Amino acid sequence: MRVRFATDRLCAASDLPNDSERVDVVVVGAGSAGACAALEAHRNGARVVVLEKQVAAGGTSARAAGQLYLGGGTALQRACGFEDPPEEMRKYMLRACGPGAPEDKIDLFTQESVAHYDWLVEQGVPFRASFVPTTEATNPPGPDGLTYTGNEPAYPWREEARPAPRGHNVECEGDSGHVLMKALLATVAREGIEVRTGVETTRLAVDAEGRIVGVGVRDDAGERFVRAERGVILCTGGFGFNREMLERYAPTFLECTPVGTAAEDGLGLRLGMAAGGDAIRMSAGSVMIPFSKPRSLVRGVLVNARGERYVNEDVYQATHGALALDRQDGIGFLILDADTYAEPQLPYPVCAESDSIEGLEAQLELPPGKLVETMQRWNEGAARGEDPLFRKAKEWITPLEKAPFRALDLRRQTFPYPFFTLGGLRTDLDGRVLTPEGEVITGLYAAGRVASGIPASGYNSGMSLSDCTFFGRRAGRAAAGSP
Ligand SMILES: Cc1cc2nc3c(=O)[nH]c(=O)nc-3n(C[C@H](O)[C@H](O)[C@H](O)COP(=O)(O)OP(=O)(O)OC[C@H]3O[C@@H](n4cnc5c(N)ncnc54)[C@H](O)[C@@H]3O)c2cc1C
């Protein structure tokens, strides 16, 4: 492949000073994908350096809740008494990660998920062998190891694949991404892999054949180059903090709140694109309405601007986010009665309160009679323990009849929905970055949220860290094995 030099993100290999530092593999970014890539590249015989632009390693991964989506019969699932054939996990993920779910990546991941869990444990990542039912799950999660983190028990998913809990929660009281990263980075340090912080990668060096042979970096001492004789692995996270890129690729998120670290500015992604890498599923993201904290709030009835239900309320928070944002214009009200009301942990205010549904309807300025009709229908079904319209799971069905009635305000304008991006560089199973024509860009790899991975356009908690760690490892091995 011949290279176009239409960008200052690239520089010619021939311009690299002869005395530039030389390593085999440069890993850009020290989050979960980068740490795993570095470990496997090093263990496969490469001289590795990790370049991290922030003053400390860890990235967004260190701020995560710390759940990894794993299954297919992991030691933790078995210890908690669950069977989970890889085929059931595969069926579920193909649906949950779509549309456009990457079948080849999901096949591989579901086959090797058990071994990946064991690998994480070997790196010192702690998991407690205990299961928490969704009815008791808290957020942030407690120290227990296993829970449901997606739509597995919800309709229609429960009918398409046998439900099993696959949320593997790193042990800690509260958010545990920092525990995950502490274990991975301690292993990186123990094995003598150098992680340089405060060093931003700003360019890729390309030779005449289009092969990526190094990086240009900037730090306090100025600009310089590092040659990478076997490959460069981009592990720089997503682009949620870059408004220009959101405007161009994912404008529905402009009125939402990016979560993570501001270092997720898309620069790594733009480096890969400048080198000819294809960027795919760029409008995809995980956008949440985390109203179900406490979980008992899913007993409420969720309505749109027309006062109509549009989904079973027990679906996962990112399913709620996607539906509300894409189909309901960011408008939603959760109707509760005196028995089901509980104070939400997140700032979703009560925006209407009345002794009658009619009163609530008027305060919310819904079309006359609509909410009354919706609630009548709900209460009729609920009296029989049924939700004929959307088939909410029985454990969450209860008539809402006792005044006062309240509406929680779930509108995007009240509490901009938190999101992170899922779109990114197109890669093969070994993290090689591909062009739009499907050609490999020799010497360039990507893993984690800079790439489009398993959660292509649908998300469940834990799928990002699993994707980062699993495909980060593969990219590290592949880069080390390059000539
Ligand atoms: C509050 C919160 C909770 C979450 N909980 C979960 C969860 O429980 N489970 C789950 O699966 N996902 C969770 N996520 C999402 C998940 O944390 C991220 O998607 C994931 O950590 C991304 O990992 P990464 O390795 O791709 O990027 P990061 O961990 O962000 O690492 C990227 C690193 O690259 C560095 N970098 C960027 N550009 C450059 C450059 N040009 N030069 C050098 N360095 C650079 C950054 O500084 C950063 O350190 C959560 C996210 C948030 C915000």
XYZ file of C-alpha atoms and ligand atoms in Angstrom:
536
model
C 0.000 0.000 0.000
C 1.298 3.483 -0.874
C 0.880 6.255 1.636
C -0.680 9.667 1.296
C 1.148 12.281 3.374
C -1.759 14.666 3.523
C -1.544 15.078 7.262
C 0.801 16.229 9.991
C -0.147 13.078 11.911
C 2.317 11.136 9.778
C 6.022 11.509 9.171
C 8.354 9.695 6.806
C 10.596 6.959 8.173
C 13.442 8.545 6.232
C 13.074 11.672 8.403
C 13.698 9.748 11.632
C 17.127 10.599 13.069
C 19.506 7.617 12.982
C 20.066 7.849 16.702
C 16.348 7.553 17.519
C 15.601 5.118 20.286
C 14.763 1.600 19.003
C 12.404 -0.930 20.540
C 10.424 -3.801 19.037
C 6.941 -2.752 20.090
C 5.582 0.636 21.131
C 2.318 0.485 23.063
C 0.533 3.854 23.061
C -1.648 4.286 26.160
C -1.450 2.611 29.561
C -5.071 1.635 30.230
C -6.363 -1.931 30.358
C -5.828 -2.616 26.643
C -2.317 -1.174 26.734
C -1.252 -3.056 29.866
C -2.442 -6.383 28.442
C -0.868 -5.708 25.038
C 2.438 -4.850 26.693
C 2.447 -7.988 28.850
C 1.845 -10.363 25.946
C 4.270 -8.596 23.586
C 6.967 -8.772 26.253
C 6.263 -12.430 27.038
C 6.574 -13.211 23.360
C 10.078 -11.886 23.216
C 9.648 -8.227 22.233
C 11.432 -5.226 23.746
C 8.439 -3.116 24.718
C 7.902 0.430 25.843
C 4.531 1.847 26.909
C 4.029 5.568 26.263
C 1.345 7.238 28.339
C 0.435 10.883 28.005
C -1.030 11.395 31.468
C 1.101 11.765 34.569
C -0.115 8.400 35.841
C -0.976 5.152 34.096
C -4.436 3.616 34.297
C -6.627 5.649 31.929
C -10.397 5.384 32.079
C -9.941 1.718 32.955
C -8.791 2.714 36.439
C -12.045 4.674 36.945
C -14.352 1.912 35.784
C -16.818 0.073 37.966
C -14.587 -2.941 37.398
C -16.916 -5.483 35.830
C -15.769 -7.777 33.037
C -18.192 -9.641 30.827
C -16.988 -13.249 30.801
C -18.647 -16.627 30.640
C -18.918 -19.932 28.894
C -18.360 -21.687 32.213
C -15.628 -19.723 33.994
C -14.252 -21.038 37.273
C -16.187 -18.260 39.019
C -19.478 -19.187 37.354
C -18.951 -22.823 38.255
C -18.013 -21.972 41.840
C -21.309 -20.071 42.120
C -23.259 -22.996 40.686
C -23.951 -21.722 37.160
C -23.618 -23.588 33.902
C -23.077 -21.452 30.852
C -22.362 -23.265 27.583
C -20.238 -21.032 25.288
C -22.892 -21.401 22.586
C -25.525 -19.745 24.817
C -23.146 -16.904 25.556
C -22.408 -16.578 21.843
C -26.093 -16.401 20.921
C -26.665 -13.757 23.545
C -23.695 -11.626 22.550
C -24.501 -11.717 18.847
C -27.800 -10.097 19.669
C -26.609 -7.819 22.499
C -23.648 -6.362 20.573
C -25.497 -5.675 17.344
C -26.484 -4.523 14.856
C -23.240 -5.345 13.085
C -21.949 -7.495 15.948
C -18.566 -8.892 14.867
C -19.279 -12.602 14.564
C -15.648 -13.686 14.248
C -14.586 -11.774 17.363
C -17.567 -12.999 19.364
C -16.938 -16.618 18.302
C -13.345 -16.419 19.453
C -14.127 -14.528 22.625
C -16.849 -16.921 23.756
C -14.618 -19.928 23.059
C -11.682 -18.471 24.995
C -13.480 -16.560 27.714
C -12.857 -19.255 30.351
C -9.108 -19.194 29.679
C -9.121 -15.388 29.685
C -10.687 -15.338 33.140
C -7.968 -17.724 34.368
C -5.332 -15.478 32.829
C -6.687 -12.418 34.641
C -6.592 -14.316 37.932
C -2.979 -15.331 37.206
C -2.090 -11.642 36.774
C -3.331 -11.033 40.301
C -6.838 -9.708 39.552
C -9.020 -10.721 42.525
C -12.570 -12.091 42.214
C -14.666 -13.327 45.124
C -16.590 -16.559 44.548
C -20.049 -15.215 45.419
C -23.145 -14.393 43.400
C -25.502 -11.421 43.872
C -29.040 -11.671 42.431
C -30.149 -8.587 40.468
C -32.733 -7.851 43.127
C -29.906 -7.200 45.590
C -27.266 -5.755 43.259
C -26.018 -2.305 44.220
C -24.133 0.366 42.381
C -21.254 0.741 42.745
C -21.096 -3.011 43.042
C -20.039 -4.596 46.306
C -17.179 -7.074 46.596
C -19.145 -10.077 45.320
C -17.786 -11.652 42.167
C -20.701 -12.571 39.946
C -23.884 -10.851 38.870
C -26.098 -10.163 35.860
C -24.896 -7.011 34.121
C -27.005 -6.951 30.978
C -30.315 -8.019 29.508
C -29.934 -11.775 29.971
C -33.037 -12.249 32.205
C -35.118 -9.649 30.315
C -37.504 -10.174 27.406
C -36.820 -10.995 24.572
C -33.229 -11.962 25.323
C -34.172 -14.596 27.901
C -36.071 -16.491 25.206
C -33.244 -16.409 22.699
C -30.376 -17.587 24.897
C -30.346 -19.351 28.227
C -29.684 -16.612 30.825
C -26.527 -16.830 32.918
C -24.799 -14.188 35.034
C -21.644 -13.088 33.224
C -20.686 -9.903 35.029
C -17.360 -10.758 36.709
C -16.793 -8.062 39.256
C -13.252 -7.355 40.477
C -13.253 -7.657 44.258
C -13.453 -4.363 46.125
C -16.004 -2.404 48.157
C -17.261 -0.036 45.466
C -15.857 0.683 42.002
C -12.944 -1.624 41.305
C -11.401 -0.553 37.988
C -8.489 0.773 40.011
C -7.962 -2.674 41.548
C -7.907 -4.249 38.080
C -5.374 -1.698 36.849
C -3.264 -1.949 39.978
C -2.916 -5.702 39.435
C -2.158 -5.404 35.705
C 0.312 -2.535 36.122
C 2.043 -4.286 39.030
C 2.577 -7.300 36.764
C 3.849 -5.018 33.998
C 6.334 -3.472 36.452
C 7.374 -6.852 37.895
C 8.252 -8.083 34.433
C 10.442 -5.058 33.842
C 8.349 -3.410 31.111
C 8.945 0.317 31.015
C 5.902 2.593 31.237
C 6.794 6.207 30.478
C 4.232 8.724 31.657
C 3.829 12.313 30.505
C 4.685 11.292 26.923
C 2.119 12.001 24.239
C 2.275 10.202 20.914
C 1.466 12.737 18.215
C 2.592 11.089 14.977
C 3.133 7.761 13.292
C 6.255 7.145 11.231
C 5.606 5.431 7.904
C 8.104 3.945 5.478
C 7.867 4.025 1.695
C 5.802 0.808 1.603
C 3.252 2.156 4.045
C 4.564 0.146 6.992
C 4.337 1.811 10.412
C 7.846 1.862 11.830
C 7.652 4.164 14.826
C 6.072 7.106 16.555
C 6.710 10.785 17.065
C 6.242 11.857 20.679
C 6.075 15.023 22.723
C 7.018 15.442 26.360
C 8.546 18.074 28.618
C 11.877 17.699 26.801
C 10.292 18.448 23.396
C 9.673 16.281 20.337
C 11.451 13.082 19.371
C 10.936 9.675 17.776
C 10.896 6.080 18.867
C 11.436 3.398 16.233
C 9.258 0.305 16.561
C 10.853 -2.563 14.674
C 7.903 -4.927 15.006
C 4.885 -2.716 15.517
C 2.960 0.103 17.155
C -0.149 -0.785 19.172
C -2.658 2.026 19.647
C -4.498 1.618 22.972
C -5.578 5.219 23.455
C -9.263 4.856 24.366
C -12.304 6.481 22.724
C -13.192 9.981 21.519
C -16.039 11.030 23.814
C -14.192 14.171 24.950
C -13.568 15.476 21.441
C -16.587 17.614 20.501
C -15.379 18.119 16.956
C -15.271 14.383 16.389
C -18.668 13.957 18.038
C -20.124 16.587 15.731
C -18.732 14.747 12.759
C -19.367 11.128 13.732
C -21.782 10.819 16.639
C -23.856 14.008 16.988
C -26.568 12.377 19.100
C -24.076 12.410 21.989
C -23.437 16.147 21.845
C -26.099 16.781 24.451
C -24.965 13.903 26.656
C -22.132 13.751 29.197
C -18.903 11.972 28.287
C -17.547 9.739 31.050
C -13.951 8.658 31.517
C -10.832 10.806 31.358
C -10.398 13.843 29.131
C -7.437 11.984 27.617
C -10.001 10.137 25.525
C -9.695 12.850 22.921
C -9.568 10.658 19.818
C -5.997 11.533 18.891
C -4.939 7.873 18.706
C -7.911 7.146 16.481
C -7.009 10.027 14.191
C -3.432 8.713 13.981
C -4.766 5.359 12.827
C -7.085 7.010 10.312
C -4.261 9.178 8.997
C -2.297 6.003 8.322
C -5.180 4.740 6.191
C -7.105 2.830 8.867
C -10.828 2.400 8.410
C -12.989 3.794 11.222
C -16.248 1.916 11.694
C -19.459 2.086 13.770
C -18.423 5.628 14.603
C -21.883 6.698 15.722
C -22.063 3.856 18.276
C -21.745 4.413 21.980
C -22.838 3.164 25.336
C -25.313 5.730 26.587
C -26.923 5.110 29.927
C -29.997 6.042 31.878
C -28.931 4.558 35.183
C -32.261 5.210 36.898
C -32.520 1.715 38.362
C -30.482 2.543 41.430
C -31.994 1.189 43.577
C -33.010 -1.684 41.335
C -36.501 -1.734 42.860
C -37.313 1.339 40.726
C -37.780 -0.910 37.688
C -41.172 -1.742 39.262
C -42.237 1.646 37.926
C -43.789 2.291 34.537
C -41.737 4.229 31.987
C -43.583 6.452 29.550
C -42.610 8.758 26.702
C -43.856 12.207 25.699
C -47.148 10.626 24.547
C -47.735 8.961 27.924
C -47.158 5.506 26.390
C -44.894 2.698 27.480
C -42.273 1.738 24.899
C -40.112 -0.938 26.578
C -40.059 -3.384 29.476
C -38.554 -1.355 32.301
C -36.257 -4.191 33.454
C -33.889 -3.906 30.476
C -30.275 -2.846 30.957
C -29.485 0.846 31.456
C -27.677 1.193 28.101
C -30.701 -0.294 26.310
C -32.778 2.401 27.997
C -30.260 5.031 26.940
C -30.195 3.942 23.310
C -33.991 3.701 23.058
C -34.634 7.044 24.750
C -32.020 8.893 22.749
C -32.665 7.353 19.341
C -36.425 6.864 19.420
C -37.933 9.060 22.148
C -35.995 12.282 21.649
C -34.493 11.974 25.121
C -37.832 12.168 26.908
C -38.943 9.743 29.601
C -40.906 9.783 32.860
C -40.894 6.937 35.368
C -44.280 6.621 37.071
C -44.285 5.263 40.626
C -46.888 4.882 43.361
C -46.477 5.171 47.115
C -45.321 1.529 47.438
C -42.813 1.562 44.592
C -41.282 4.987 45.103
C -37.729 4.984 46.445
C -35.324 7.855 46.353
C -33.042 7.412 43.339
C -29.294 7.364 44.006
C -28.657 9.573 40.971
C -30.117 13.060 40.500
C -33.376 12.195 38.769
C -35.797 14.634 40.406
C -39.484 14.068 41.054
C -41.076 16.325 38.430
C -44.748 15.659 39.238
C -46.643 14.426 42.295
C -50.392 13.947 42.691
C -53.043 11.881 44.422
C -54.382 10.794 41.044
C -52.976 9.654 37.701
C -55.107 12.357 36.067
C -53.296 14.940 38.178
C -49.915 13.511 37.232
C -50.866 13.504 33.565
C -51.866 17.170 33.698
C -48.667 18.220 35.481
C -46.542 16.372 32.918
C -48.534 17.981 30.080
C -49.150 14.610 28.459
C -51.969 14.190 25.911
C -55.248 14.050 27.901
C -56.313 10.558 28.877
C -53.148 8.864 27.641
C -51.382 8.216 30.928
C -54.677 7.187 32.519
C -55.142 4.619 29.754
C -51.537 3.401 30.026
C -51.823 2.931 33.787
C -55.213 1.203 33.549
C -53.762 -1.280 31.098
C -50.684 -1.801 33.230
C -52.687 -2.365 36.399
C -55.037 -4.849 34.698
C -52.127 -7.008 33.552
C -50.182 -6.551 36.787
C -53.166 -7.804 38.811
C -52.700 -11.113 36.936
C -48.881 -10.901 37.333
C -48.498 -10.225 33.596
C -47.154 -7.587 31.248
C -48.793 -8.605 27.972
C -47.334 -5.641 26.086
C -43.593 -5.929 26.826
C -43.283 -8.989 29.086
C -41.365 -7.461 31.951
C -40.031 -10.250 34.214
C -42.587 -11.310 36.837
C -40.412 -10.303 39.784
C -40.778 -6.631 38.786
C -44.517 -6.622 38.071
C -46.804 -4.978 40.612
C -49.972 -2.848 40.291
C -49.344 0.866 40.870
C -52.483 1.978 42.677
C -51.561 3.670 45.917
C -51.394 7.475 46.137
C -49.393 9.603 46.064
C -48.218 9.010 42.516
C -44.915 10.477 41.405
C -43.019 10.883 38.144
C -39.234 10.773 38.052
C -37.788 13.034 35.393
C -35.572 10.935 33.105
C -35.264 13.563 30.394
C -31.862 14.133 28.850
C -32.265 17.869 29.432
C -32.557 17.287 33.192
C -29.632 14.903 33.638
C -27.611 14.590 30.400
C -27.158 10.894 29.796
C -23.608 9.609 30.485
C -21.922 7.937 27.498
C -18.673 6.627 26.078
C -17.913 5.889 22.441
C -17.740 2.422 20.912
C -16.756 3.212 17.328
C -13.157 3.030 16.235
C -10.519 1.495 14.027
C -11.431 -1.623 12.128
C -9.186 -4.486 13.195
C -8.819 -8.185 12.525
C -8.789 -10.842 15.247
C -5.177 -9.994 16.080
C -5.685 -6.267 16.339
C -4.145 -5.479 12.936
C -5.587 -2.219 11.660
C -7.345 -2.598 8.311
C -7.992 -0.145 5.493
C -11.499 0.363 4.050
C -10.512 -2.215 1.413
C -9.647 -4.724 4.135
C -5.880 -4.563 3.616
C -3.627 -4.847 6.649
C -1.593 -1.755 7.534
C 1.653 -3.492 8.330
C 3.063 -2.641 11.728
C -0.099 -0.974 13.065
C -2.320 -2.557 15.714
C -5.155 -1.260 17.862
C -7.098 -2.535 20.880
C -9.605 -1.230 23.384
C -11.937 1.681 22.723
C -9.720 3.156 20.011
C -10.916 0.178 17.973
C -14.361 -1.122 17.143
C -14.530 -4.288 19.194
C -16.997 -6.806 20.531
C -19.546 -4.209 21.677
C -19.864 -2.952 18.105
C -23.098 -1.056 18.554
C -24.741 -2.578 21.611
C -23.379 -2.693 25.133
C -23.736 -4.513 28.448
C -21.664 -3.670 31.543
C -18.300 -5.390 31.448
C -18.058 -5.777 27.700
C -15.578 -2.948 27.271
C -12.992 -4.149 29.788
C -13.319 -7.716 28.483
C -12.783 -6.546 24.946
C -9.839 -4.317 25.966
C -8.052 -7.022 27.933
C -8.763 -9.949 25.587
C -7.981 -8.214 22.293
C -5.193 -6.166 23.869
C -3.460 -9.461 24.651
C -3.940 -10.714 21.098
C -2.590 -7.500 19.589
C 0.480 -7.749 21.857
C 1.178 -11.330 20.796
C 0.678 -10.556 17.114
C 2.911 -7.475 17.201
C 5.677 -9.396 18.970
C 5.481 -12.082 16.320
C 5.808 -9.658 13.424
C 9.024 -9.868 11.395
C -17.384 5.525 35.387
C -17.121 4.435 34.391
C -17.405 3.125 34.730
C -17.152 2.112 33.807
N -17.355 0.822 34.192
C -17.046 -0.176 33.332
C -17.130 -1.532 33.748
O -17.432 -1.853 34.895
N -16.866 -2.482 32.834
C -16.491 -2.188 31.549
O -16.275 -3.092 30.756
N -16.358 -0.908 31.156
C -16.598 0.094 32.010
N -16.429 1.379 31.619
C -15.855 1.633 30.287
C -14.361 1.272 30.328
O -13.811 1.739 31.535
C -13.571 1.856 29.151
O -14.280 1.703 27.949
C -12.215 1.162 29.071
O -11.555 1.303 30.314
C -11.344 1.688 27.958
O -10.064 1.105 28.114
P -8.888 1.473 27.114
O -7.704 0.676 27.531
O -9.351 1.370 25.718
O -8.666 3.032 27.378
P -8.151 3.774 28.694
O -8.251 2.943 29.901
O -8.785 5.117 28.724
O -6.604 3.940 28.379
C -6.184 4.768 27.317
C -4.895 5.445 27.736
O -4.279 6.038 26.589
C -3.747 7.294 26.965
N -3.605 8.094 25.745
C -4.600 8.602 24.975
N -4.072 9.231 23.907
C -2.721 9.121 24.011
C -1.633 9.574 23.211
N -1.823 10.254 22.082
N -0.369 9.306 23.623
C -0.157 8.595 24.772
N -1.155 8.151 25.577
C -2.415 8.400 25.191
C -4.759 7.831 27.959
O -4.191 8.822 28.769
C -5.134 6.568 28.733
O -4.313 6.374 29.853
C -16.652 2.412 32.517
C -16.369 3.729 32.182
C -16.583 4.741 33.118
C -16.206 6.139 32.758
